[in-house]
PDB file of C-alpha atoms in Angstrom:
ATOM      1  CA  UNK A   1      12.739   3.569   3.914  1.00  0.00           C
ATOM      2  CA  UNK A   2      13.163   1.292   6.962  1.00  0.00           C
ATOM      3  CA  UNK A   3      11.215   3.362   9.485  1.00  0.00           C
ATOM      4  CA  UNK A   4       8.838   6.281   9.309  1.00  0.00           C
ATOM      5  CA  UNK A   5       8.015   9.374  11.301  1.00  0.00           C
ATOM      6  CA  UNK A   6       5.391  11.997  10.707  1.00  0.00           C
ATOM      7  CA  UNK A   7       3.040  14.542  12.169  1.00  0.00           C
ATOM      8  CA  UNK A   8      -0.048  16.614  11.585  1.00  0.00           C
ATOM      9  CA  UNK A   9       0.116  20.161  10.192  1.00  0.00           C
ATOM     10  CA  UNK A  10       0.212  21.845  13.616  1.00  0.00           C
ATOM     11  CA  UNK A  11       2.660  19.307  15.113  1.00  0.00           C
ATOM     12  CA  UNK A  12       0.268  18.388  17.921  1.00  0.00           C
ATOM     13  CA  UNK A  13       0.236  14.714  16.904  1.00  0.00           C
ATOM     14  CA  UNK A  14       3.419  12.836  16.053  1.00  0.00           C
ATOM     15  CA  UNK A  15       3.763   9.199  15.052  1.00  0.00           C
ATOM     16  CA  UNK A  16       6.599   6.789  14.364  1.00  0.00           C
ATOM     17  CA  UNK A  17       7.439   3.164  13.758  1.00  0.00           C
ATOM     18  CA  UNK A  18      10.712   1.290  13.447  1.00  0.00           C
ATOM     19  CA  UNK A  19       9.170  -1.377  11.233  1.00  0.00           C
ATOM     20  CA  UNK A  20       9.567  -1.054   7.474  1.00  0.00           C
ATOM     21  CA  UNK A  21       6.509  -0.101   5.428  1.00  0.00           C
ATOM     22  CA  UNK A  22       4.815  -2.950   3.574  1.00  0.00           C
ATOM     23  CA  UNK A  23       3.803  -1.042   0.428  1.00  0.00           C
ATOM     24  CA  UNK A  24       2.451   2.272  -0.794  1.00  0.00           C
ATOM     25  CA  UNK A  25      -1.032   2.375  -2.315  1.00  0.00           C
ATOM     26  CA  UNK A  26      -3.091   5.043  -4.029  1.00  0.00           C
ATOM     27  CA  UNK A  27      -6.739   4.753  -3.022  1.00  0.00           C
ATOM     28  CA  UNK A  28      -9.391   6.247  -5.294  1.00  0.00           C
ATOM     29  CA  UNK A  29     -12.441   5.309  -3.173  1.00  0.00           C
ATOM     30  CA  UNK A  30     -15.035   8.021  -2.601  1.00  0.00           C
ATOM     31  CA  UNK A  31     -14.380   8.035   1.164  1.00  0.00           C
ATOM     32  CA  UNK A  32     -10.652   8.734   0.656  1.00  0.00           C
ATOM     33  CA  UNK A  33     -11.566  11.453  -1.829  1.00  0.00           C
ATOM     34  CA  UNK A  34     -13.799  13.119   0.751  1.00  0.00           C
ATOM     35  CA  UNK A  35     -11.324  12.706   3.607  1.00  0.00           C
ATOM     36  CA  UNK A  36      -8.381  14.029   1.617  1.00  0.00           C
ATOM     37  CA  UNK A  37     -10.305  16.750  -0.174  1.00  0.00           C
ATOM     38  CA  UNK A  38      -8.599  15.523  -3.328  1.00  0.00           C
ATOM     39  CA  UNK A  39      -8.991  12.957  -6.098  1.00  0.00           C
ATOM     40  CA  UNK A  40      -7.268  10.170  -4.139  1.00  0.00           C
ATOM     41  CA  UNK A  41      -5.251   9.359  -1.041  1.00  0.00           C
ATOM     42  CA  UNK A  42      -1.668   8.063  -1.030  1.00  0.00           C
ATOM     43  CA  UNK A  43      -1.214   5.607   1.833  1.00  0.00           C
ATOM     44  CA  UNK A  44       1.885   3.945   3.232  1.00  0.00           C
ATOM     45  CA  UNK A  45       0.837   0.608   4.715  1.00  0.00           C
ATOM     46  CA  UNK A  46       2.679  -0.225   7.929  1.00  0.00           C
ATOM     47  CA  UNK A  47       2.356  -2.960  10.548  1.00  0.00           C
ATOM     48  CA  UNK A  48       0.276  -1.805  13.519  1.00  0.00           C
ATOM     49  CA  UNK A  49       2.837  -3.436  15.815  1.00  0.00           C
ATOM     50  CA  UNK A  50       5.352  -0.859  17.103  1.00  0.00           C
ATOM     51  CA  UNK A  51       3.304   2.106  15.739  1.00  0.00           C
ATOM     52  CA  UNK A  52       3.595   4.880  18.323  1.00  0.00           C
ATOM     53  CA  UNK A  53       1.376   7.969  18.501  1.00  0.00           C
ATOM     54  CA  UNK A  54       2.023  10.987  20.740  1.00  0.00           C
ATOM     55  CA  UNK A  55      -0.217  13.979  21.345  1.00  0.00           C
ATOM     56  CA  UNK A  56      -3.430  15.015  23.020  1.00  0.00           C
ATOM     57  CA  UNK A  57      -5.513  16.017  20.007  1.00  0.00           C
ATOM     58  CA  UNK A  58      -6.049  12.674  18.242  1.00  0.00           C
ATOM     59  CA  UNK A  59      -9.594  12.188  16.998  1.00  0.00           C
ATOM     60  CA  UNK A  60     -11.240   9.239  15.278  1.00  0.00           C
ATOM     61  CA  UNK A  61     -14.132   8.880  12.849  1.00  0.00           C
ATOM     62  CA  UNK A  62     -15.437   5.379  12.107  1.00  0.00           C
ATOM     63  CA  UNK A  63     -17.544   4.359   9.114  1.00  0.00           C
ATOM     64  CA  UNK A  64     -18.135   1.122   7.233  1.00  0.00           C
ATOM     65  CA  UNK A  65     -15.824   0.738   4.238  1.00  0.00           C
ATOM     66  CA  UNK A  66     -16.479  -1.025   0.956  1.00  0.00           C
ATOM     67  CA  UNK A  67     -16.123  -4.407   2.677  1.00  0.00           C
ATOM     68  CA  UNK A  68     -18.894  -3.513   5.105  1.00  0.00           C
ATOM     69  CA  UNK A  69     -16.366  -3.609   7.940  1.00  0.00           C
ATOM     70  CA  UNK A  70     -15.360  -0.482   9.866  1.00  0.00           C
ATOM     71  CA  UNK A  71     -12.634   1.905   8.785  1.00  0.00           C
ATOM     72  CA  UNK A  72     -11.364   4.069  11.641  1.00  0.00           C
ATOM     73  CA  UNK A  73      -9.873   7.319  10.331  1.00  0.00           C
ATOM     74  CA  UNK A  74      -7.578   9.150  12.746  1.00  0.00           C
ATOM     75  CA  UNK A  75      -6.973  12.888  12.532  1.00  0.00           C
ATOM     76  CA  UNK A  76      -5.802  15.877  14.565  1.00  0.00           C
ATOM     77  CA  UNK A  77      -8.714  17.667  16.208  1.00  0.00           C
ATOM     78  CA  UNK A  78      -6.723  20.936  16.262  1.00  0.00           C
ATOM     79  CA  UNK A  79      -5.623  21.313  12.629  1.00  0.00           C
ATOM     80  CA  UNK A  80      -7.802  18.674  10.933  1.00  0.00           C
ATOM     81  CA  UNK A  81      -4.953  16.737   9.298  1.00  0.00           C
ATOM     82  CA  UNK A  82      -5.870  13.189   8.283  1.00  0.00           C
ATOM     83  CA  UNK A  83      -3.103  10.966   9.715  1.00  0.00           C
ATOM     84  CA  UNK A  84      -3.845   7.267   9.322  1.00  0.00           C
ATOM     85  CA  UNK A  85      -6.621   4.702   8.999  1.00  0.00           C
ATOM     86  CA  UNK A  86      -7.221   1.369  10.666  1.00  0.00           C
ATOM     87  CA  UNK A  87      -9.105  -0.867   8.243  1.00  0.00           C
ATOM     88  CA  UNK A  88     -10.857  -3.863   9.812  1.00  0.00           C
ATOM     89  CA  UNK A  89     -10.668  -5.751   6.484  1.00  0.00           C
ATOM     90  CA  UNK A  90      -6.853  -5.476   6.750  1.00  0.00           C
ATOM     91  CA  UNK A  91      -6.085  -6.534  10.338  1.00  0.00           C
ATOM     92  CA  UNK A  92      -2.661  -5.720  11.729  1.00  0.00           C
ATOM     93  CA  UNK A  93      -2.010  -2.931   9.204  1.00  0.00           C
ATOM     94  CA  UNK A  94      -2.408   0.859   9.292  1.00  0.00           C
ATOM     95  CA  UNK A  95      -2.732   3.098   6.237  1.00  0.00           C
ATOM     96  CA  UNK A  96      -0.610   6.169   7.003  1.00  0.00           C
ATOM     97  CA  UNK A  97      -1.348   9.255   4.903  1.00  0.00           C
ATOM     98  CA  UNK A  98       1.847   9.788   2.905  1.00  0.00           C
ATOM     99  CA  UNK A  99       1.550  13.566   2.993  1.00  0.00           C
ATOM    100  CA  UNK A 100       2.101  13.528   6.766  1.00  0.00           C
ATOM    101  CA  UNK A 101       5.495  11.783   6.560  1.00  0.00           C
ATOM    102  CA  UNK A 102       8.551  13.701   7.766  1.00  0.00           C
ATOM    103  CA  UNK A 103      10.748  12.291   4.977  1.00  0.00           C
ATOM    104  CA  UNK A 104      10.297  11.954   1.234  1.00  0.00           C
ATOM    105  CA  UNK A 105       7.294  10.111  -0.060  1.00  0.00           C
ATOM    106  CA  UNK A 106       7.642   6.602  -1.366  1.00  0.00           C
ATOM    107  CA  UNK A 107       6.593   5.682  -4.880  1.00  0.00           C
ATOM    108  CA  UNK A 108       3.171   3.990  -5.056  1.00  0.00           C
ATOM    109  CA  UNK A 109       3.171   0.277  -5.829  1.00  0.00           C
ATOM    110  CA  UNK A 110      -0.536  -0.208  -6.572  1.00  0.00           C
ATOM    111  CA  UNK A 111      -3.909   1.496  -7.069  1.00  0.00           C
ATOM    112  CA  UNK A 112      -7.139   0.591  -5.258  1.00  0.00           C
ATOM    113  CA  UNK A 113     -10.778   1.411  -6.030  1.00  0.00           C
ATOM    114  CA  UNK A 114      -9.946   2.465  -9.600  1.00  0.00           C
ATOM    115  CA  UNK A 115     -13.657   2.162 -10.471  1.00  0.00           C
ATOM    116  CA  UNK A 116     -14.227   5.260  -8.290  1.00  0.00           C
ATOM    117  CA  UNK A 117     -11.340   7.284  -9.722  1.00  0.00           C
ATOM    118  CA  UNK A 118     -12.083  10.752 -11.024  1.00  0.00           C
ATOM    119  CA  UNK A 119     -12.316  10.549 -14.822  1.00  0.00           C
ATOM    120  CA  UNK A 120      -9.493  13.082 -15.291  1.00  0.00           C
ATOM    121  CA  UNK A 121      -6.990  11.137 -13.119  1.00  0.00           C
ATOM    122  CA  UNK A 122      -4.327   9.291 -15.146  1.00  0.00           C
ATOM    123  CA  UNK A 123      -3.731   5.960 -13.398  1.00  0.00           C
ATOM    124  CA  UNK A 124      -0.409   4.220 -14.036  1.00  0.00           C
ATOM    125  CA  UNK A 125      -1.747   0.924 -15.439  1.00  0.00           C
ATOM    126  CA  UNK A 126       1.763  -0.590 -15.386  1.00  0.00           C
ATOM    127  CA  UNK A 127       1.168  -1.023 -11.622  1.00  0.00           C
ATOM    128  CA  UNK A 128      -1.327  -3.485 -10.154  1.00  0.00           C
ATOM    129  CA  UNK A 129      -4.756  -1.833 -10.347  1.00  0.00           C
ATOM    130  CA  UNK A 130      -7.829  -3.094  -8.547  1.00  0.00           C
ATOM    131  CA  UNK A 131     -11.246  -1.812  -9.579  1.00  0.00           C
ATOM    132  CA  UNK A 132     -12.401  -2.218  -5.978  1.00  0.00           C
ATOM    133  CA  UNK A 133     -10.420  -3.562  -3.000  1.00  0.00           C
ATOM    134  CA  UNK A 134      -7.158  -5.493  -3.300  1.00  0.00           C
ATOM    135  CA  UNK A 135      -8.926  -8.689  -2.227  1.00  0.00           C
ATOM    136  CA  UNK A 136     -10.784  -9.126  -5.519  1.00  0.00           C
TER     137      UNK A 136
END
């Protein structure tokens, strides 16, 4: 996957980048669980440079993450789809929600915030797993 494209459920917001993704991470933090309405969030990390967003209905919710620094979570105000996050602790990178990609999902390369994982989730421990953030 050398470039990515995606959109929200209603198609009101579209995004793209021509830069290759850096990695794909599964995040088990409680904020990602709440935002996704699921046990975890699968995120494709991409450089913020060249990331283009089109549409009128882009909303943003900002809250301090586990680092204490802000995490800006972008979503469509029409359909509610979570699209991507800008994490101040990871400057220059966006975490794009893999479920919004136009093409096939990539295979995750690591797991984050495993300490917060739901007890019934089977984490692939053959991949790098961080109990909290990847900076530990």
